[in-house]
Amino acid sequence: MKKIPWFERQFSSNLPIGMFPFYLERLEGTIARLEAKVKGVPEELLSTKFEDKWSVKQNIGHLAEVDEISFRRIDEIINGISPMSPAVFEPKLDYNSLPVNKVLQNFRENRTRNVERYRNVAEEHLTKSSLHPRLKVMMTPVDLSFFEAEHDDHHLVTISSILNRK
């Protein structure tokens, strides 16, 4: 089935605050979903690039790096800094040379820290917003958490596609 490319997706803003707990649950759940997907898969397959696209490890590493940016973006929104920091488009590290458990550990640590940061946002700050640099829309912490959850799902689908090639 053909999927919509990430950069062609459109995202809503001003999402209801009452959805925030659901988005955080999705973000936290990505840890277990990734671990389940790669369990028992040979390191070689997890490091393989198909059609010059990122490998499974590179996808996971990218998500860890995105969490670093998101952590910063949450504070930028709360502190009225606009636009937010730019996204990360290429992995900074050579994730393919690392064992998958190290790549997952890095993701787990960054994600846990990021979700905790979201959970500590005061309710009155959930309506503050900042300009997303690529999408050119104002986003609240709630909007950003939804955007991140959708981004996770994009990469989870990509990882499934890679693993189903075998």
Coordinates of C-alpha atoms in Angstrom, one line a residue:
M1 CA 0.0 0.0 0.0
K2 CA 1.3 3.4 -0.9
K3 CA 1.8 5.8 2.0
I4 CA 1.8 9.6 2.0
P5 CA 5.4 10.8 2.2
W6 CA 6.3 12.6 5.4
F7 CA 7.0 15.9 3.9
E8 CA 3.7 15.9 2.1
R9 CA 1.7 15.5 5.3
Q10 CA -0.4 18.3 6.7
F11 CA -0.9 18.8 10.5
S12 CA -3.6 20.6 12.5
S13 CA -2.8 23.0 15.2
N14 CA -4.7 24.2 18.3
L15 CA -5.5 20.6 19.2
P16 CA -7.6 20.2 22.4
I17 CA -5.6 20.1 25.7
G18 CA -7.7 17.0 26.6
M19 CA -5.8 15.0 24.0
F20 CA -2.4 15.7 25.5
P21 CA -2.4 12.6 27.7
F22 CA -3.2 10.4 24.7
Y23 CA -0.3 11.8 22.7
L24 CA 2.1 11.3 25.6
E25 CA 0.9 7.7 25.9
R26 CA 1.7 7.2 22.2
L27 CA 5.1 8.8 22.6
E28 CA 6.0 6.6 25.6
G29 CA 4.7 3.5 23.9
T30 CA 7.1 3.9 21.0
I31 CA 9.9 2.5 23.2
A32 CA 8.1 -0.9 23.6
R33 CA 7.0 -0.9 20.0
L34 CA 10.5 -0.4 18.7
E35 CA 11.9 -3.0 21.1
A36 CA 9.3 -5.6 20.0
K37 CA 10.0 -4.9 16.3
V38 CA 13.8 -5.5 16.5
K39 CA 13.7 -8.4 19.0
G40 CA 15.5 -11.4 17.5
V41 CA 16.3 -9.6 14.3
P42 CA 20.0 -10.1 13.1
E43 CA 22.2 -7.0 13.5
E44 CA 23.1 -7.3 9.8
L45 CA 19.5 -6.8 8.7
L46 CA 19.1 -3.9 11.2
S47 CA 22.1 -2.2 9.6
T48 CA 21.1 -2.8 6.0
K49 CA 20.1 0.1 3.8
F50 CA 17.6 -0.7 1.0
E51 CA 17.2 1.6 -2.0
D52 CA 19.7 4.0 -0.4
K53 CA 17.3 4.7 2.5
W54 CA 18.0 4.6 6.2
S55 CA 18.4 1.3 7.9
V56 CA 16.4 0.3 10.9
K57 CA 19.1 1.5 13.3
Q58 CA 19.3 4.8 11.5
N59 CA 15.6 5.3 11.8
I60 CA 15.8 4.6 15.6
G61 CA 18.8 6.8 16.0
H62 CA 17.0 9.6 14.1
L63 CA 14.1 9.4 16.5
A64 CA 16.5 9.7 19.4
E65 CA 18.0 12.8 17.9
V66 CA 14.6 14.3 17.2
D67 CA 13.8 13.9 20.9
E68 CA 16.8 16.2 21.6
I69 CA 15.3 18.8 19.4
S70 CA 11.8 18.4 20.7
F71 CA 13.0 18.7 24.3
R72 CA 14.5 22.1 23.3
R73 CA 11.3 23.0 21.4
I74 CA 9.1 22.5 24.4
D75 CA 11.1 25.1 26.3
E76 CA 11.1 27.4 23.3
I77 CA 7.3 27.3 23.1
I78 CA 6.9 28.0 26.9
N79 CA 9.5 30.8 26.8
G80 CA 7.9 32.5 23.7
I81 CA 10.9 31.8 21.4
S82 CA 9.7 31.7 17.8
P83 CA 10.4 30.1 15.5
M84 CA 11.4 26.8 17.1
S85 CA 14.7 25.2 16.5
P86 CA 15.1 23.5 13.1
A87 CA 14.6 19.8 12.7
V88 CA 17.3 17.2 12.3
F89 CA 17.3 15.7 8.8
E90 CA 20.4 13.4 8.8
P91 CA 21.6 11.2 11.6
K92 CA 24.6 12.6 13.4
L93 CA 26.1 9.3 14.4
D94 CA 27.0 6.1 12.5
Y95 CA 24.2 4.0 14.1
N96 CA 24.9 1.0 11.8
S97 CA 28.2 0.5 13.6
L98 CA 26.5 0.2 17.0
P99 CA 24.7 -2.8 18.5
V100 CA 21.0 -2.3 18.3
N101 CA 20.7 -2.5 22.1
K102 CA 22.9 0.7 22.3
V103 CA 20.8 2.5 19.7
L104 CA 17.6 1.5 21.6
Q105 CA 19.2 2.6 24.9
N106 CA 19.9 6.0 23.5
F107 CA 16.4 6.3 22.2
R108 CA 14.9 5.1 25.5
E109 CA 16.9 7.6 27.5
N110 CA 16.0 10.5 25.2
R111 CA 12.4 9.6 25.0
T112 CA 12.0 9.1 28.7
R113 CA 13.5 12.5 29.4
N114 CA 11.3 14.1 26.7
V115 CA 8.0 12.5 28.0
E116 CA 8.9 13.6 31.5
R117 CA 9.5 17.1 30.2
Y118 CA 6.1 17.1 28.6
R119 CA 4.5 15.8 31.8
N120 CA 6.0 18.7 33.7
V121 CA 4.6 21.4 31.5
A122 CA 2.2 23.5 33.6
E123 CA -1.4 23.4 32.3
E124 CA -1.4 27.2 31.7
H125 CA 1.6 26.8 29.3
L126 CA -0.2 24.2 27.1
T127 CA -1.8 27.0 25.1
K128 CA 1.4 28.9 24.4
S129 CA 2.7 28.5 20.9
S130 CA 5.7 29.0 18.6
L131 CA 6.2 28.8 14.9
H132 CA 7.2 25.5 13.5
P133 CA 10.1 26.3 11.1
R134 CA 9.2 23.9 8.3
L135 CA 5.4 23.7 8.5
K136 CA 5.0 27.5 9.1
V137 CA 2.2 26.9 11.6
M138 CA 2.0 27.9 15.2
M139 CA 2.2 24.9 17.6
T140 CA 1.4 24.4 21.2
P141 CA 3.1 21.7 23.3
V142 CA 0.0 19.6 22.6
D143 CA 0.3 20.1 18.9
L144 CA 4.0 19.3 19.1
S145 CA 3.4 16.1 21.0
F146 CA 0.8 15.0 18.3
F147 CA 3.3 15.9 15.6
E148 CA 6.0 13.8 17.3
A149 CA 3.6 10.8 17.8
E150 CA 2.8 11.0 14.1
H151 CA 6.5 11.2 13.3
D152 CA 7.1 8.1 15.4
D153 CA 4.4 6.2 13.5
H154 CA 5.9 7.3 10.2
H155 CA 9.3 5.7 11.2
L156 CA 7.6 2.6 12.7
V157 CA 5.9 2.0 9.4
T158 CA 9.2 2.5 7.6
I159 CA 10.9 0.0 10.0
S160 CA 8.1 -2.5 9.4
S161 CA 8.6 -2.1 5.6
I162 CA 12.3 -2.8 6.0
L163 CA 11.8 -5.8 8.2
N164 CA 9.1 -7.3 6.0
R165 CA 11.5 -7.3 3.0
K166 CA 13.4 -10.3 4.3

